[in-house]
JSON list of C-alpha atoms in Angstrom, two decimals:
[
{"chain": "Z", "resi": 22, "resn": "MET", "atom": "CA", "xyz": [94.31, 72.64, 108.08]},
{"chain": "Z", "resi": 23, "resn": "LYS", "atom": "CA", "xyz": [90.81, 72.31, 109.87]},
{"chain": "Z", "resi": 24, "resn": "PRO", "atom": "CA", "xyz": [89.56, 75.66, 111.33]},
{"chain": "Z", "resi": 25, "resn": "PHE", "atom": "CA", "xyz": [88.51, 76.15, 114.80]},
{"chain": "Z", "resi": 26, "resn": "SER", "atom": "CA", "xyz": [87.16, 78.69, 117.58]},
{"chain": "Z", "resi": 27, "resn": "PRO", "atom": "CA", "xyz": [89.03, 78.58, 120.37]},
{"chain": "Z", "resi": 28, "resn": "ARG", "atom": "CA", "xyz": [87.80, 79.12, 123.49]},
{"chain": "Z", "resi": 29, "resn": "SER", "atom": "CA", "xyz": [90.36, 79.26, 126.08]},
{"chain": "Z", "resi": 30, "resn": "PRO", "atom": "CA", "xyz": [94.06, 79.91, 125.62]},
{"chain": "Z", "resi": 31, "resn": "GLY", "atom": "CA", "xyz": [94.80, 76.03, 126.66]},
{"chain": "Z", "resi": 32, "resn": "ASP", "atom": "CA", "xyz": [92.43, 75.16, 122.91]},
{"chain": "Z", "resi": 33, "resn": "ILE", "atom": "CA", "xyz": [95.77, 77.43, 120.96]},
{"chain": "Z", "resi": 34, "resn": "ASN", "atom": "CA", "xyz": [99.04, 75.04, 120.28]},
{"chain": "Z", "resi": 35, "resn": "LEU", "atom": "CA", "xyz": [102.58, 76.21, 119.17]},
{"chain": "Z", "resi": 36, "resn": "GLU", "atom": "CA", "xyz": [102.15, 76.65, 115.34]},
{"chain": "Z", "resi": 37, "resn": "ASP", "atom": "CA", "xyz": [98.95, 76.69, 115.52]},
{"chain": "Z", "resi": 38, "resn": "VAL", "atom": "CA", "xyz": [97.64, 79.95, 113.00]},
{"chain": "Z", "resi": 39, "resn": "VAL", "atom": "CA", "xyz": [95.63, 82.37, 114.22]},
{"chain": "Z", "resi": 40, "resn": "LYS", "atom": "CA", "xyz": [93.26, 85.18, 112.80]},
{"chain": "Z", "resi": 41, "resn": "PHE", "atom": "CA", "xyz": [93.06, 88.21, 114.64]},
{"chain": "Z", "resi": 42, "resn": "SER", "atom": "CA", "xyz": [92.20, 91.77, 115.49]},
{"chain": "Z", "resi": 43, "resn": "ARG", "atom": "CA", "xyz": [94.38, 94.68, 115.64]},
{"chain": "Z", "resi": 44, "resn": "ALA", "atom": "CA", "xyz": [93.96, 98.34, 116.13]},
{"chain": "Z", "resi": 45, "resn": "GLY", "atom": "CA", "xyz": [91.40, 99.72, 113.64]},
{"chain": "Z", "resi": 46, "resn": "GLY", "atom": "CA", "xyz": [89.52, 96.50, 112.72]},
{"chain": "Z", "resi": 47, "resn": "LYS", "atom": "CA", "xyz": [92.18, 95.15, 110.77]},
{"chain": "Z", "resi": 48, "resn": "LEU", "atom": "CA", "xyz": [92.89, 91.08, 110.21]},
{"chain": "Z", "resi": 49, "resn": "SER", "atom": "CA", "xyz": [96.17, 89.85, 110.89]},
{"chain": "Z", "resi": 50, "resn": "GLN", "atom": "CA", "xyz": [97.55, 86.21, 110.96]},
{"chain": "Z", "resi": 51, "resn": "GLY", "atom": "CA", "xyz": [100.28, 84.18, 111.89]},
{"chain": "Z", "resi": 52, "resn": "ALA", "atom": "CA", "xyz": [102.06, 80.89, 113.86]},
{"chain": "Z", "resi": 53, "resn": "VAL", "atom": "CA", "xyz": [101.99, 80.92, 116.93]},
{"chain": "Z", "resi": 54, "resn": "LYS", "atom": "CA", "xyz": [105.07, 80.75, 119.09]},
{"chain": "Z", "resi": 55, "resn": "PHE", "atom": "CA", "xyz": [104.15, 81.69, 122.60]},
{"chain": "Z", "resi": 56, "resn": "VAL", "atom": "CA", "xyz": [101.19, 80.81, 124.71]},
{"chain": "Z", "resi": 57, "resn": "GLY", "atom": "CA", "xyz": [101.32, 82.73, 128.41]},
{"chain": "Z", "resi": 58, "resn": "HIS", "atom": "CA", "xyz": [100.98, 86.03, 130.25]},
{"chain": "Z", "resi": 59, "resn": "LEU", "atom": "CA", "xyz": [103.46, 88.51, 130.05]},
{"chain": "Z", "resi": 60, "resn": "PRO", "atom": "CA", "xyz": [104.79, 90.74, 133.08]},
{"chain": "Z", "resi": 61, "resn": "GLY", "atom": "CA", "xyz": [102.17, 93.74, 134.24]},
{"chain": "Z", "resi": 62, "resn": "ARG", "atom": "CA", "xyz": [99.02, 92.14, 132.48]},
{"chain": "Z", "resi": 63, "resn": "SER", "atom": "CA", "xyz": [96.14, 89.85, 133.81]},
{"chain": "Z", "resi": 64, "resn": "ASP", "atom": "CA", "xyz": [94.97, 88.55, 130.02]},
{"chain": "Z", "resi": 65, "resn": "ALA", "atom": "CA", "xyz": [96.91, 85.77, 128.68]},
{"chain": "Z", "resi": 66, "resn": "TYR", "atom": "CA", "xyz": [98.77, 86.53, 125.37]},
{"chain": "Z", "resi": 67, "resn": "LEU", "atom": "CA", "xyz": [99.64, 84.77, 122.15]},
{"chain": "Z", "resi": 68, "resn": "GLY", "atom": "CA", "xyz": [103.65, 85.68, 120.72]},
{"chain": "Z", "resi": 69, "resn": "VAL", "atom": "CA", "xyz": [102.58, 85.29, 116.82]},
{"chain": "Z", "resi": 70, "resn": "GLU", "atom": "CA", "xyz": [105.03, 85.93, 113.84]},
{"chain": "Z", "resi": 71, "resn": "LEU", "atom": "CA", "xyz": [102.96, 87.27, 111.33]},
{"chain": "Z", "resi": 72, "resn": "ASP", "atom": "CA", "xyz": [102.66, 85.77, 107.56]},
{"chain": "Z", "resi": 73, "resn": "LYS", "atom": "CA", "xyz": [102.79, 88.90, 106.03]},
{"chain": "Z", "resi": 74, "resn": "GLU", "atom": "CA", "xyz": [102.90, 92.76, 107.39]},
{"chain": "Z", "resi": 75, "resn": "ASP", "atom": "CA", "xyz": [104.97, 93.84, 109.44]},
{"chain": "Z", "resi": 76, "resn": "GLY", "atom": "CA", "xyz": [105.15, 93.18, 113.55]},
{"chain": "Z", "resi": 77, "resn": "LYS", "atom": "CA", "xyz": [107.09, 95.36, 116.36]},
{"chain": "Z", "resi": 78, "resn": "HIS", "atom": "CA", "xyz": [109.52, 92.90, 117.52]},
{"chain": "Z", "resi": 79, "resn": "ASP", "atom": "CA", "xyz": [111.33, 89.70, 116.69]},
{"chain": "Z", "resi": 80, "resn": "GLY", "atom": "CA", "xyz": [109.72, 88.06, 119.98]},
{"chain": "Z", "resi": 81, "resn": "LYS", "atom": "CA", "xyz": [110.93, 90.40, 122.89]},
{"chain": "Z", "resi": 82, "resn": "PHE", "atom": "CA", "xyz": [108.73, 91.99, 125.91]},
{"chain": "Z", "resi": 83, "resn": "GLU", "atom": "CA", "xyz": [110.40, 94.16, 127.94]},
{"chain": "Z", "resi": 84, "resn": "GLY", "atom": "CA", "xyz": [113.39, 93.33, 127.11]},
{"chain": "Z", "resi": 85, "resn": "MET", "atom": "CA", "xyz": [112.68, 89.81, 127.98]},
{"chain": "Z", "resi": 86, "resn": "ARG", "atom": "CA", "xyz": [112.53, 87.33, 125.76]},
{"chain": "Z", "resi": 87, "resn": "TYR", "atom": "CA", "xyz": [109.72, 85.05, 124.60]},
{"chain": "Z", "resi": 88, "resn": "PHE", "atom": "CA", "xyz": [110.34, 83.86, 121.75]},
{"chain": "Z", "resi": 89, "resn": "ARG", "atom": "CA", "xyz": [111.66, 83.93, 118.83]},
{"chain": "Z", "resi": 90, "resn": "CYS", "atom": "CA", "xyz": [111.17, 85.35, 115.25]},
{"chain": "Z", "resi": 91, "resn": "LYS", "atom": "CA", "xyz": [112.51, 87.41, 112.04]},
{"chain": "Z", "resi": 92, "resn": "PRO", "atom": "CA", "xyz": [112.79, 91.14, 112.81]},
{"chain": "Z", "resi": 93, "resn": "ASN", "atom": "CA", "xyz": [109.61, 93.40, 113.01]},
{"chain": "Z", "resi": 94, "resn": "LYS", "atom": "CA", "xyz": [107.31, 90.22, 112.53]},
{"chain": "Z", "resi": 95, "resn": "GLY", "atom": "CA", "xyz": [107.00, 89.42, 116.20]},
{"chain": "Z", "resi": 96, "resn": "VAL", "atom": "CA", "xyz": [103.16, 90.79, 117.74]},
{"chain": "Z", "resi": 97, "resn": "PHE", "atom": "CA", "xyz": [101.70, 90.25, 120.78]},
{"chain": "Z", "resi": 98, "resn": "VAL", "atom": "CA", "xyz": [97.99, 89.50, 120.83]},
{"chain": "Z", "resi": 99, "resn": "ALA", "atom": "CA", "xyz": [96.01, 89.45, 123.80]},
{"chain": "Z", "resi": 100, "resn": "PHE", "atom": "CA", "xyz": [93.54, 85.80, 123.41]},
{"chain": "Z", "resi": 101, "resn": "ASN", "atom": "CA", "xyz": [90.51, 87.84, 123.75]},
{"chain": "Z", "resi": 102, "resn": "LYS", "atom": "CA", "xyz": [91.25, 89.85, 119.78]},
{"chain": "Z", "resi": 103, "resn": "VAL", "atom": "CA", "xyz": [91.76, 86.13, 118.09]},
{"chain": "Z", "resi": 104, "resn": "VAL", "atom": "CA", "xyz": [88.99, 85.67, 115.82]},
{"chain": "Z", "resi": 105, "resn": "MET", "atom": "CA", "xyz": [89.63, 81.58, 114.15]},
{"chain": "Z", "resi": 106, "resn": "ALA", "atom": "CA", "xyz": [92.56, 79.18, 114.28]},
{"chain": "Z", "resi": 107, "resn": "TRP", "atom": "CA", "xyz": [93.88, 76.71, 112.40]},
{"chain": "Z", "resi": 108, "resn": "THR", "atom": "CA", "xyz": [96.27, 73.46, 113.39]},
{"chain": "Z", "resi": 109, "resn": "ARG", "atom": "CA", "xyz": [99.05, 73.13, 110.83]}
]
């Protein structure tokens, strides 16, 4: 896998792996399952299935399904939180 630093959400493809910062400065990593906008949010978001730690959902946001993943392995991440990405 070749690492790169994405400059815009358009640089990210589904199934790419991303590393991103979370609350408290913690870094997490997972596979991208969704790229786009969420209702009421101006930033672009990534739907990510986490590799190791627990997330918050299985791909739903405010009752709407945006992607599917294992229960409690999904998170939505603002694009500006992405630190690095890898193409599979």
